mmCIF file of C-alpha atoms in Angstrom:
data_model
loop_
_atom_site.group_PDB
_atom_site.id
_atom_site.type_symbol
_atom_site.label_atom_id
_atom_site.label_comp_id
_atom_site.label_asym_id
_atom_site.label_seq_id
_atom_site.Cartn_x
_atom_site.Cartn_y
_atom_site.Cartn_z
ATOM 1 C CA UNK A 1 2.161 12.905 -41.044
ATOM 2 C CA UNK A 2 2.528 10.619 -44.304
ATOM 3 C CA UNK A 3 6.380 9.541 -43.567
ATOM 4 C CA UNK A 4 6.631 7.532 -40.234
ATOM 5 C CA UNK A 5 9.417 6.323 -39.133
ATOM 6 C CA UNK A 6 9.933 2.987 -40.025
ATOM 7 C CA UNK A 7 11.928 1.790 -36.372
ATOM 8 C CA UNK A 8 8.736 2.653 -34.437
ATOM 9 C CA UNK A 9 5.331 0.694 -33.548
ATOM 10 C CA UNK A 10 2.699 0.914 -31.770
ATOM 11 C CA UNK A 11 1.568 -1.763 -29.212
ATOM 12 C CA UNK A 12 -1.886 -2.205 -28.335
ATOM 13 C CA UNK A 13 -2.253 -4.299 -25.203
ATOM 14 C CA UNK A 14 -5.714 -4.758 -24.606
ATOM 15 C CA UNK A 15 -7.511 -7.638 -24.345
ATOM 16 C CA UNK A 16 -11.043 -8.794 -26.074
ATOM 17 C CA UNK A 17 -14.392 -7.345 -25.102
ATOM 18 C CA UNK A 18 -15.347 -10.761 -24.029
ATOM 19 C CA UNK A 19 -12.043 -10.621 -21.860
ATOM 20 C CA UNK A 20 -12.742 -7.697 -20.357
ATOM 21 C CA UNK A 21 -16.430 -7.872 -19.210
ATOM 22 C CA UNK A 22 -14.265 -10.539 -16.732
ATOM 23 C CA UNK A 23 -12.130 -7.892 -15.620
ATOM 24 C CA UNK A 24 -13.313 -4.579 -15.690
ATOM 25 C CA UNK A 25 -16.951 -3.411 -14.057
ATOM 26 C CA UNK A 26 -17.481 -1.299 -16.943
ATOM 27 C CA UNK A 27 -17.549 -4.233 -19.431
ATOM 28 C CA UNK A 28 -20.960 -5.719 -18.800
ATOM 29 C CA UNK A 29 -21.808 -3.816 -21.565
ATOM 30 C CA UNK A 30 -19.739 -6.130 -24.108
ATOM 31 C CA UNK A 31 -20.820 -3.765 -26.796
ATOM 32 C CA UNK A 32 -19.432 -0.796 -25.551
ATOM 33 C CA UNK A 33 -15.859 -2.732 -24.580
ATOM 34 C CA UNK A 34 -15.959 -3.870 -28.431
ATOM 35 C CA UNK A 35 -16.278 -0.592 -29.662
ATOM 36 C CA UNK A 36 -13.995 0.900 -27.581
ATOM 37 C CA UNK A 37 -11.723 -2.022 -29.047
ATOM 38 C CA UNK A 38 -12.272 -0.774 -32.682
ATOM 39 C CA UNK A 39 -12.101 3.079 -31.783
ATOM 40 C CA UNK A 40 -8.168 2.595 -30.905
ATOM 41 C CA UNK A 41 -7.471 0.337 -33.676
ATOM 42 C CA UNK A 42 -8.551 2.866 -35.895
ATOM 43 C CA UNK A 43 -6.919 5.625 -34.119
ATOM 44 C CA UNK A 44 -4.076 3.286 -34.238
ATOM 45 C CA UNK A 45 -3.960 2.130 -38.276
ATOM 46 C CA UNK A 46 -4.576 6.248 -38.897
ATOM 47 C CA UNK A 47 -1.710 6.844 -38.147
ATOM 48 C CA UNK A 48 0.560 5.148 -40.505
ATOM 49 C CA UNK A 49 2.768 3.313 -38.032
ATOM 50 C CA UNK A 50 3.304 -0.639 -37.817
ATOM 51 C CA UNK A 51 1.401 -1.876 -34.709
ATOM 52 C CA UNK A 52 0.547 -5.194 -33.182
ATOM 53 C CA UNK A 53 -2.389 -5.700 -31.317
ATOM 54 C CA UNK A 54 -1.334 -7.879 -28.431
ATOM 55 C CA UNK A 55 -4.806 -9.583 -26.488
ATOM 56 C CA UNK A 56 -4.976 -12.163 -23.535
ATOM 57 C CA UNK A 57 -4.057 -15.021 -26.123
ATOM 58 C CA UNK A 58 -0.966 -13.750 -27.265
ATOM 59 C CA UNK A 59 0.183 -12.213 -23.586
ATOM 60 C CA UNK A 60 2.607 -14.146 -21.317
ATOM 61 C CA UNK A 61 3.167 -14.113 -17.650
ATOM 62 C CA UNK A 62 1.945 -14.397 -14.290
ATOM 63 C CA UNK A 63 0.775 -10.456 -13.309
ATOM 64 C CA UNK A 64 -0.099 -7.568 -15.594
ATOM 65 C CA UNK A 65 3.490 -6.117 -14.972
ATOM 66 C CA UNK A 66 5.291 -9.545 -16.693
ATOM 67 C CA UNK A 67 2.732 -9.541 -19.638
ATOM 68 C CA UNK A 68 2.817 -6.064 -20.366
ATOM 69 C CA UNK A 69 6.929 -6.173 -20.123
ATOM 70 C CA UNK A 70 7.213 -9.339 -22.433
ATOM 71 C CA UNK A 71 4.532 -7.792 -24.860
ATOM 72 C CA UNK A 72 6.857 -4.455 -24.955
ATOM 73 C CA UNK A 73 9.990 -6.686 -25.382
ATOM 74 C CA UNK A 74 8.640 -8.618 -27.816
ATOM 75 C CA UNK A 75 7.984 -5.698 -30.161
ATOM 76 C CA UNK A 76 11.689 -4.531 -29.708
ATOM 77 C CA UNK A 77 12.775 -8.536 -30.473
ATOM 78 C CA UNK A 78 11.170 -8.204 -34.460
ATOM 79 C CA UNK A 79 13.924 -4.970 -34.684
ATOM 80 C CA UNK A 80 11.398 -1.860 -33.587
ATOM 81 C CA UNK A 81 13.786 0.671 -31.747
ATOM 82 C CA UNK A 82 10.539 2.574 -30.111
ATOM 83 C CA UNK A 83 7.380 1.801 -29.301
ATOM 84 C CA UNK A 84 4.318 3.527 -28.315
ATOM 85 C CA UNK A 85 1.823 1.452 -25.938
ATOM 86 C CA UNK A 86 -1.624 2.329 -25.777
ATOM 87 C CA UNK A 87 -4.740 0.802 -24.139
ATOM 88 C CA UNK A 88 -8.118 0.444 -25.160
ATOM 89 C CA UNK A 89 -9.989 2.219 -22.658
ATOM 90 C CA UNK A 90 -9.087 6.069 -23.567
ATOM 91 C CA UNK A 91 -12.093 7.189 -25.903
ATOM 92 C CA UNK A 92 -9.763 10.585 -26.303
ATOM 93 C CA UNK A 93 -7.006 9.193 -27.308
ATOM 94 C CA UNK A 94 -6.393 10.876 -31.351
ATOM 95 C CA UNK A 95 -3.475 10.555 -33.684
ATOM 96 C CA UNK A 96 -1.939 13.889 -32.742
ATOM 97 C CA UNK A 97 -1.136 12.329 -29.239
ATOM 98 C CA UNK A 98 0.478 9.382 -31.522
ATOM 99 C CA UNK A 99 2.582 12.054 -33.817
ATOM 100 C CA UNK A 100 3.550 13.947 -31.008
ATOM 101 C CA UNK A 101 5.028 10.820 -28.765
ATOM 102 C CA UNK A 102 6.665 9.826 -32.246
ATOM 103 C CA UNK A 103 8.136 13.742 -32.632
ATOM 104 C CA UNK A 104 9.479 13.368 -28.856
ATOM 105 C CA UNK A 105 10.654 9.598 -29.418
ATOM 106 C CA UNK A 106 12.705 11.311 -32.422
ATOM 107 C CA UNK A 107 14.691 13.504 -30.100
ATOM 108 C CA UNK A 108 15.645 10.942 -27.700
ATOM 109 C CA UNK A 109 13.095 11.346 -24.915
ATOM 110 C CA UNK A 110 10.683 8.968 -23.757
ATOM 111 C CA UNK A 111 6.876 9.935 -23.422
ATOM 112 C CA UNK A 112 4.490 10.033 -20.468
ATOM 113 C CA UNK A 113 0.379 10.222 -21.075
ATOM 114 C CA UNK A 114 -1.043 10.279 -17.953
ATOM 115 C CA UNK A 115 -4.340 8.876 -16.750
ATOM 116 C CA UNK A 116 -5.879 11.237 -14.770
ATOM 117 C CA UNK A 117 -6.251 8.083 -12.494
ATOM 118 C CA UNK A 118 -2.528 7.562 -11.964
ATOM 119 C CA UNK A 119 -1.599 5.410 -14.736
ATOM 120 C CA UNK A 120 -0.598 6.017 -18.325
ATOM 121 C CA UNK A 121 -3.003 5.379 -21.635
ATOM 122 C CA UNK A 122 0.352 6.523 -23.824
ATOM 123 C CA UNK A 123 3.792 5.180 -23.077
ATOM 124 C CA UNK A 124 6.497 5.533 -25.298
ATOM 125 C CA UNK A 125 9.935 3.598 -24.795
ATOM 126 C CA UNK A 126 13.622 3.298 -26.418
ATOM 127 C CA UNK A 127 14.665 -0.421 -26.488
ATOM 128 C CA UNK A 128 18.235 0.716 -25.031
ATOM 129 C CA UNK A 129 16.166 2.382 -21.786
ATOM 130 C CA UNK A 130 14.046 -0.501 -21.562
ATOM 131 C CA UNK A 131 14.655 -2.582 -18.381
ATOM 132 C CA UNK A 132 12.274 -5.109 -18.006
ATOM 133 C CA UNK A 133 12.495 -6.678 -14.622
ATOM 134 C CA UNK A 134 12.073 -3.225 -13.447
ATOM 135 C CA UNK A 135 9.022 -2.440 -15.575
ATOM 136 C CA UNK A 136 7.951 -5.562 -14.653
ATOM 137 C CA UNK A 137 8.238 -4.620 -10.563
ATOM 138 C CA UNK A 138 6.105 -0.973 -11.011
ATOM 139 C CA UNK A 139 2.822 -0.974 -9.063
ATOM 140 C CA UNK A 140 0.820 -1.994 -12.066
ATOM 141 C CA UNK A 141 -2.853 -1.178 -11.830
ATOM 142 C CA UNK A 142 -2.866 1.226 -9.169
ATOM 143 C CA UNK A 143 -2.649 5.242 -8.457
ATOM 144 C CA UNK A 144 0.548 4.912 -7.786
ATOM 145 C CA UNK A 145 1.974 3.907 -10.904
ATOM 146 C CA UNK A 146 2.441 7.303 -12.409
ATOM 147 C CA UNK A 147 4.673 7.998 -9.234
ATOM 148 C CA UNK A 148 7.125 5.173 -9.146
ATOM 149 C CA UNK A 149 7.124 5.165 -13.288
ATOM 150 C CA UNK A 150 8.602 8.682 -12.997
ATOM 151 C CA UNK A 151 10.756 7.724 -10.241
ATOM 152 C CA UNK A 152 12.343 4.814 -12.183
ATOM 153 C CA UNK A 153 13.279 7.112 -15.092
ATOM 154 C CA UNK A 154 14.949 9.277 -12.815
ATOM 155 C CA UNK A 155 17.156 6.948 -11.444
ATOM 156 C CA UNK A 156 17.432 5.228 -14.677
ATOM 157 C CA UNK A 157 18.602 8.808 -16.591
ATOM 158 C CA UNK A 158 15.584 8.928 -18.795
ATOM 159 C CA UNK A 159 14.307 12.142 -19.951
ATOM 160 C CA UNK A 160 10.853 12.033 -20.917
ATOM 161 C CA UNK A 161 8.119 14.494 -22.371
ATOM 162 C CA UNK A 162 4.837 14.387 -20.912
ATOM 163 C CA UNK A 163 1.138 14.256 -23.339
ATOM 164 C CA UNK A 164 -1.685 16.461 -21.683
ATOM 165 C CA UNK A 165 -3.796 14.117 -19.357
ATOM 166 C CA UNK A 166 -6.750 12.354 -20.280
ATOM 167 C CA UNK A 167 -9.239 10.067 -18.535
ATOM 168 C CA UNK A 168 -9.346 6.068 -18.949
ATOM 169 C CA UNK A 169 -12.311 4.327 -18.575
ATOM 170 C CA UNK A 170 -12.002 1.279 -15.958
ATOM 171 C CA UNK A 171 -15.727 1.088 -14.251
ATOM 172 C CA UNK A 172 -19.528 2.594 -14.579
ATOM 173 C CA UNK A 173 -18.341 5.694 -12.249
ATOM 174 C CA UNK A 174 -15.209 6.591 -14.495
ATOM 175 C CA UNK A 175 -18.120 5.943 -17.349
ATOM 176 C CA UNK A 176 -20.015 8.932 -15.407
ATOM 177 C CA UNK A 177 -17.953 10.915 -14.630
ATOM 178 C CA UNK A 178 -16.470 10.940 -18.115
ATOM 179 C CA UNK A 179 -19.886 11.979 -19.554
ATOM 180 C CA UNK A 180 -20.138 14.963 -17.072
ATOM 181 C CA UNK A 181 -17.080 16.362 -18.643
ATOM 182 C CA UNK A 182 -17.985 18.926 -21.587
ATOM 183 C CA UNK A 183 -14.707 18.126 -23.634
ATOM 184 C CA UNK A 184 -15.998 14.121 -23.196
ATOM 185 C CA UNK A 185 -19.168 14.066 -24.195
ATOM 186 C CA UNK A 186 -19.452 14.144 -27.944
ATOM 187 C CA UNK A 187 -16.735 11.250 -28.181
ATOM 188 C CA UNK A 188 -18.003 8.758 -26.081
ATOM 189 C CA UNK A 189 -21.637 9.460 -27.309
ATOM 190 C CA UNK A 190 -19.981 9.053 -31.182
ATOM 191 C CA UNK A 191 -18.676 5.803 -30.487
ATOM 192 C CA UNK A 192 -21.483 4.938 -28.137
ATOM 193 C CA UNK A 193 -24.157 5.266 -30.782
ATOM 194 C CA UNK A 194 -23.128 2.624 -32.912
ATOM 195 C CA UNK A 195 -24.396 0.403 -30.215
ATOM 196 C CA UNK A 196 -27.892 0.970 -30.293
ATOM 197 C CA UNK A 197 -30.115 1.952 -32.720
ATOM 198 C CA UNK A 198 -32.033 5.714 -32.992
ATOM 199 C CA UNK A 199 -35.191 4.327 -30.516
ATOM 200 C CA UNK A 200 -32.802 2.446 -28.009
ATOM 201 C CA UNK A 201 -34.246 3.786 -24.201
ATOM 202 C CA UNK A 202 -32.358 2.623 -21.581
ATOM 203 C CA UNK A 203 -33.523 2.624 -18.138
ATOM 204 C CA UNK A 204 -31.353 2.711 -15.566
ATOM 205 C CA UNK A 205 -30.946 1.379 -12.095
ATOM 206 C CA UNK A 206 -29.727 3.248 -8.883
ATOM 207 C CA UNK A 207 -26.171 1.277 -9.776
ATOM 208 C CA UNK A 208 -26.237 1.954 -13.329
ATOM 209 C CA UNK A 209 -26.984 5.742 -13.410
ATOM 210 C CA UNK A 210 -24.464 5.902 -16.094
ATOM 211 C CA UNK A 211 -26.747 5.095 -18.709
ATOM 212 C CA UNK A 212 -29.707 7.211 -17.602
ATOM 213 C CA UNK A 213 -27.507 10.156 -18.549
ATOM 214 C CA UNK A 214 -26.639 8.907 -22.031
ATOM 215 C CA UNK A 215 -29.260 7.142 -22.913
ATOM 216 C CA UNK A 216 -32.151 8.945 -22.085
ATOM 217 C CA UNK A 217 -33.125 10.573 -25.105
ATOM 218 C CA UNK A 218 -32.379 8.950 -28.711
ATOM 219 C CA UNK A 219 -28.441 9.445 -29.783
ATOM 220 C CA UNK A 220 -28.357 10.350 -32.733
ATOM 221 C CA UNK A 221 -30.929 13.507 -32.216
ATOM 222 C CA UNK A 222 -29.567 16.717 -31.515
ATOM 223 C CA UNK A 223 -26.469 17.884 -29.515
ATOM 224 C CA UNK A 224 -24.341 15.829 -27.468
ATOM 225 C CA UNK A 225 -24.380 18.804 -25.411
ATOM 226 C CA UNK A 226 -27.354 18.502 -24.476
ATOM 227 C CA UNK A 227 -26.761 15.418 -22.123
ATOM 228 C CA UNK A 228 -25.281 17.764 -19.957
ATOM 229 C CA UNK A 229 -25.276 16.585 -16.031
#
């Protein structure tokens, strides 16, 4: 898609790596966090659209519901009439899931990706649909976001198209059982391996399992396949 339509952006609200290995379980591994970091950005600049890259130093409020909402109205204040907001933990997340929330933003609905969690890793909004104090109020950060999200746009009138669901990545267990999945495997290892080099063994303990799986033989040899669980 070379044209893009110049009244939509993308919004990437995610904070640092070094932000995150506060926050999420998953981030001890800073590395891994960072690269997950750069995999969406690329995703993100791929696909032709203006985005802004909003991290902890640039967010506002006092819960994640307030500084996601003021991020997302802030993007609509420089003049954008859609925007698409995407995370940083969704290793899945390609360009086609970008064109086709821009194709459905073109005909007026609004777009729902789905965490398999309960949340969203793709949201796309109109400015005239967006209500902020009411995004604001959703039960941010649990599983049962997706619920009261599509109960909102009912009441509010909103017609939205739903993405296929995909998996975020918010702990060592989501970690696993994202590598168990067959579809999964080949694009974590791919951004995984830039983290260590073609000797890196890492051995793991009872609570970090995790990297026994994908670790245990070098990652750049052979199949990703073959790390099958």
């Amino acid at each position: 898609m070379n044209n893009q339509p110049s009244n939509t952006a993308i919004l990437v609200f995610a904070q640092t790596a070094q932000a995150d290995a506060v926050h999420k379980s998953i981030a001890y591994h800073q590395k891994l966090m960072a690269e997950l970091n750069g995999h969406v950005l690329k995703t993100v600049r791929k696909s032709g659209l203006d985005y802004f890259h909003i991290t902890e130093s640039d967010q506002h409020g006092d819960s994640f519901g307030a500084r996601f909402s003021n991020a997302i109205q802030s993007v609509f204040e420089k003049g954008y009439e859609q925007v698409i907001c995407v995370g940083n933990d969704t290793p899945q997340l390609t360009t086609l899931h970008i064109f086709t929330a821009v194709d459905s933003l073109a005909t007026g609905h609004a777009v729902n990706g789905p965490s398999i969690d309960g949340g969203y890793y793709l949201m796309g909004i109109h400015a005239h649909e967006f209500d902020a104090g009411s995004f604001e109020s959703l039960p941010w950060q649990t599983e049962n976001l997706a619920t009261a999200y599509r109960e909102l746009q009912e009441d509010i009138g909103i017609i939205s198209d739903n993405l296929e669901p995909l998996m975020d990545l918010d702990s060592a267990s989501d970690l696993y059982q994202f590598v168990k999945g067959k579809d999964s495997r080949k694009c974590l290892i791919n951004i995984i391996k830039h983290i260590f080099d073609e000797n890196s063994q890492v051995y793991a303990t009872q609570s970090d399992r995790i990297y026994q799986i994908v670790f245990s033989s070098p990652l750049n040899k052979g199949s990703p396949t073959a790390l099958a669980a």
